[in-house]
Amino acid sequence: AQSVTQLDSHVSVSEGTPVLLRCNYSSSYSPSLFWYVQHPNKGLQLLLKYTSAATLVKGINGFEAEFKKSETSFHLTKPSAHMSDAAEYFCVVSDGYSSASKIIFGSGTRLSIRP
Amino acid sequence: DAGVIQSPRHEVTEMGQEVTLRCKPISGHDYLFWYRQTMMRGLELLIYFNNNVPIDDSGMPEDRFSAKMPNASFSTLKIQPSEPRDSAVYFCASSSRPGQAGNEQFFGPGTRLTVL
């Protein structure tokens, strides 16, 4: 069975400091992993995805994530936070098979940026 | 492409009324998803279609909810009768072979439903 756990429901950082949003997953197969961002009153937008190619994945807006199989983690990072990064972030796991029902969303992490 | 289109963006209705939410997926996508998002329950998958056929509706809360996809470019989610606890943001998403080879879902802007 698949699962995904976002370890922090809320993260607050100062502008210009690094961002770390943590995500752990469980999957019986080689997973595909995604990070989505949702700005206030908007839909979800894909930040980046891992699909068994390079373990370090670069996404939009300076975000990146590293797939660590030994730690079953896919943490999202950014070297320097910007005010516009304030949003909700969702980690998503899929087992890579055809059943769309096996796409699991995490509970989300709300990122706040302090001036 | 204009992306996934949802209408209306906001809906305010009174308890007991019928509500119909609409979605136009991205052209060429053969999967369509309906989600509901609330503060209490987060993002929930309600139902999804493949090639206009409902595949899994196990997330539909109860018989008051129904969804249809009469053709590849249009889907509706209907609530009849609506109740205050149905108040939420409803998202539609579309995809081509989701989950495989990293094919992501594309989300619409959502419909914010308020049932008084």
Short mmCIF file of N, CA and C in Angstrom, two decimals, chain A residues 5-14 18-23 35-41 47 63 76 81-91 106-114, chain B residues 37-39 42:
data_model
loop_
_atom_site.label_atom_id
_atom_site.label_comp_id
_atom_site.label_asym_id
_atom_site.label_seq_id
_atom_site.Cartn_x
_atom_site.Cartn_y
_atom_site.Cartn_z
N THR A 5 3.53 11.10 3.83
CA THR A 5 3.44 11.86 5.06
C THR A 5 4.22 13.15 4.93
N GLN A 6 3.53 14.24 5.09
CA GLN A 6 4.21 15.54 5.16
C GLN A 6 4.38 15.85 6.63
N LEU A 7 5.61 15.95 7.03
CA LEU A 7 5.95 15.93 8.45
C LEU A 7 5.60 17.23 9.18
N ASP A 8 5.41 18.30 8.44
CA ASP A 8 5.10 19.58 9.07
C ASP A 8 3.84 20.16 8.44
N SER A 9 2.89 20.53 9.26
CA SER A 9 1.68 21.14 8.72
C SER A 9 1.91 22.62 8.41
N HIS A 10 2.87 23.22 9.12
CA HIS A 10 3.15 24.64 8.91
C HIS A 10 4.64 24.88 9.10
N VAL A 11 5.24 25.61 8.16
CA VAL A 11 6.64 26.01 8.26
C VAL A 11 6.70 27.51 8.04
N SER A 12 7.46 28.17 8.91
CA SER A 12 7.63 29.63 8.79
C SER A 12 9.11 29.94 8.71
N VAL A 13 9.52 30.70 7.70
CA VAL A 13 10.92 31.09 7.54
C VAL A 13 10.99 32.57 7.21
N SER A 14 12.15 33.13 7.41
CA SER A 14 12.36 34.53 7.06
C SER A 14 12.75 34.63 5.58
N PRO A 18 16.87 29.63 3.88
CA PRO A 18 16.50 28.40 3.16
C PRO A 18 15.14 27.85 3.59
N VAL A 19 14.54 27.12 2.66
CA VAL A 19 13.26 26.46 2.89
C VAL A 19 13.47 24.95 2.83
N LEU A 20 12.87 24.23 3.79
CA LEU A 20 12.88 22.78 3.78
C LEU A 20 11.48 22.30 4.13
N LEU A 21 10.83 21.63 3.19
CA LEU A 21 9.53 21.01 3.43
C LEU A 21 9.71 19.51 3.31
N ARG A 22 9.34 18.79 4.36
CA ARG A 22 9.67 17.38 4.43
C ARG A 22 8.52 16.47 3.98
N CYS A 23 8.91 15.42 3.27
CA CYS A 23 7.93 14.46 2.76
C CYS A 23 8.54 13.07 2.82
N TRP A 35 5.71 17.31 -6.33
CA TRP A 35 5.37 18.40 -5.43
C TRP A 35 4.50 19.39 -6.21
N TYR A 36 3.36 19.74 -5.56
CA TYR A 36 2.48 20.76 -6.11
C TYR A 36 2.45 21.95 -5.15
N VAL A 37 2.19 23.12 -5.69
CA VAL A 37 2.03 24.33 -4.89
C VAL A 37 0.63 24.90 -5.15
N GLN A 38 0.04 25.40 -4.07
CA GLN A 38 -1.28 26.03 -4.19
C GLN A 38 -1.22 27.40 -3.52
N HIS A 39 -1.28 28.43 -4.32
CA HIS A 39 -1.35 29.78 -3.77
C HIS A 39 -2.78 30.08 -3.36
N PRO A 40 -2.96 31.04 -2.46
CA PRO A 40 -4.31 31.33 -1.95
C PRO A 40 -5.32 31.55 -3.06
N ASN A 41 -6.44 30.86 -2.93
CA ASN A 41 -7.56 30.98 -3.87
C ASN A 41 -7.19 30.57 -5.30
N LEU A 47 5.15 21.77 -9.22
CA LEU A 47 6.46 22.37 -8.98
C LEU A 47 7.55 21.54 -9.64
N PHE A 63 12.95 25.91 -6.78
CA PHE A 63 12.77 24.77 -5.90
C PHE A 63 13.45 23.53 -6.47
N LEU A 76 11.50 18.85 -0.17
CA LEU A 76 11.52 20.01 -1.07
C LEU A 76 12.37 21.11 -0.44
N ALA A 81 14.29 31.92 0.45
CA ALA A 81 12.84 32.11 0.34
C ALA A 81 12.49 33.51 -0.12
N HIS A 82 11.42 33.57 -0.88
CA HIS A 82 10.89 34.85 -1.35
C HIS A 82 9.46 34.98 -0.85
N MET A 83 9.03 36.20 -0.68
CA MET A 83 7.67 36.42 -0.16
C MET A 83 6.62 35.71 -1.01
N SER A 84 6.87 35.63 -2.30
CA SER A 84 5.90 35.00 -3.20
C SER A 84 5.82 33.49 -3.04
N ASP A 85 6.72 32.91 -2.23
CA ASP A 85 6.68 31.47 -2.00
C ASP A 85 5.63 31.07 -0.96
N ALA A 86 5.06 32.04 -0.30
CA ALA A 86 4.03 31.74 0.71
C ALA A 86 2.84 31.06 0.04
N ALA A 87 2.59 29.82 0.45
CA ALA A 87 1.56 29.00 -0.22
C ALA A 87 1.43 27.69 0.55
N GLU A 88 0.54 26.83 0.03
CA GLU A 88 0.40 25.47 0.55
C GLU A 88 1.11 24.54 -0.43
N TYR A 89 1.84 23.58 0.11
CA TYR A 89 2.62 22.66 -0.72
C TYR A 89 2.18 21.22 -0.44
N PHE A 90 1.98 20.48 -1.51
CA PHE A 90 1.51 19.10 -1.40
C PHE A 90 2.51 18.14 -2.03
N CYS A 91 2.85 17.10 -1.30
CA CYS A 91 3.67 16.02 -1.80
C CYS A 91 2.73 14.91 -2.27
N GLY A 106 -0.43 14.14 -0.03
CA GLY A 106 -0.17 14.42 1.37
C GLY A 106 -1.14 15.45 1.90
N SER A 107 -1.07 15.67 3.19
CA SER A 107 -2.03 16.57 3.86
C SER A 107 -1.68 18.05 3.68
N GLY A 108 -0.50 18.31 3.12
CA GLY A 108 -0.13 19.69 2.83
C GLY A 108 0.72 20.32 3.92
N THR A 109 1.58 21.23 3.49
CA THR A 109 2.39 22.04 4.41
C THR A 109 2.20 23.50 4.02
N ARG A 110 1.77 24.29 4.99
CA ARG A 110 1.60 25.72 4.71
C ARG A 110 2.91 26.44 5.00
N LEU A 111 3.43 27.11 3.99
CA LEU A 111 4.69 27.85 4.13
C LEU A 111 4.40 29.33 4.29
N SER A 112 4.87 29.89 5.39
CA SER A 112 4.76 31.32 5.63
C SER A 112 6.14 31.94 5.53
N ILE A 113 6.21 33.15 5.01
CA ILE A 113 7.48 33.85 4.85
C ILE A 113 7.43 35.14 5.67
N ARG A 114 8.37 35.30 6.58
CA ARG A 114 8.44 36.50 7.42
C ARG A 114 9.31 37.54 6.72
N GLN B 37 -11.88 20.11 -1.49
CA GLN B 37 -10.89 20.57 -0.51
C GLN B 37 -11.57 21.36 0.59
N THR B 38 -11.35 20.94 1.83
CA THR B 38 -11.83 21.65 3.00
C THR B 38 -10.70 21.77 4.01
N MET B 39 -10.86 22.68 4.93
CA MET B 39 -9.84 22.83 5.97
C MET B 39 -9.75 21.57 6.81
N GLY B 42 -8.87 18.33 4.14
CA GLY B 42 -7.85 18.46 3.11
C GLY B 42 -8.40 18.18 1.73
#
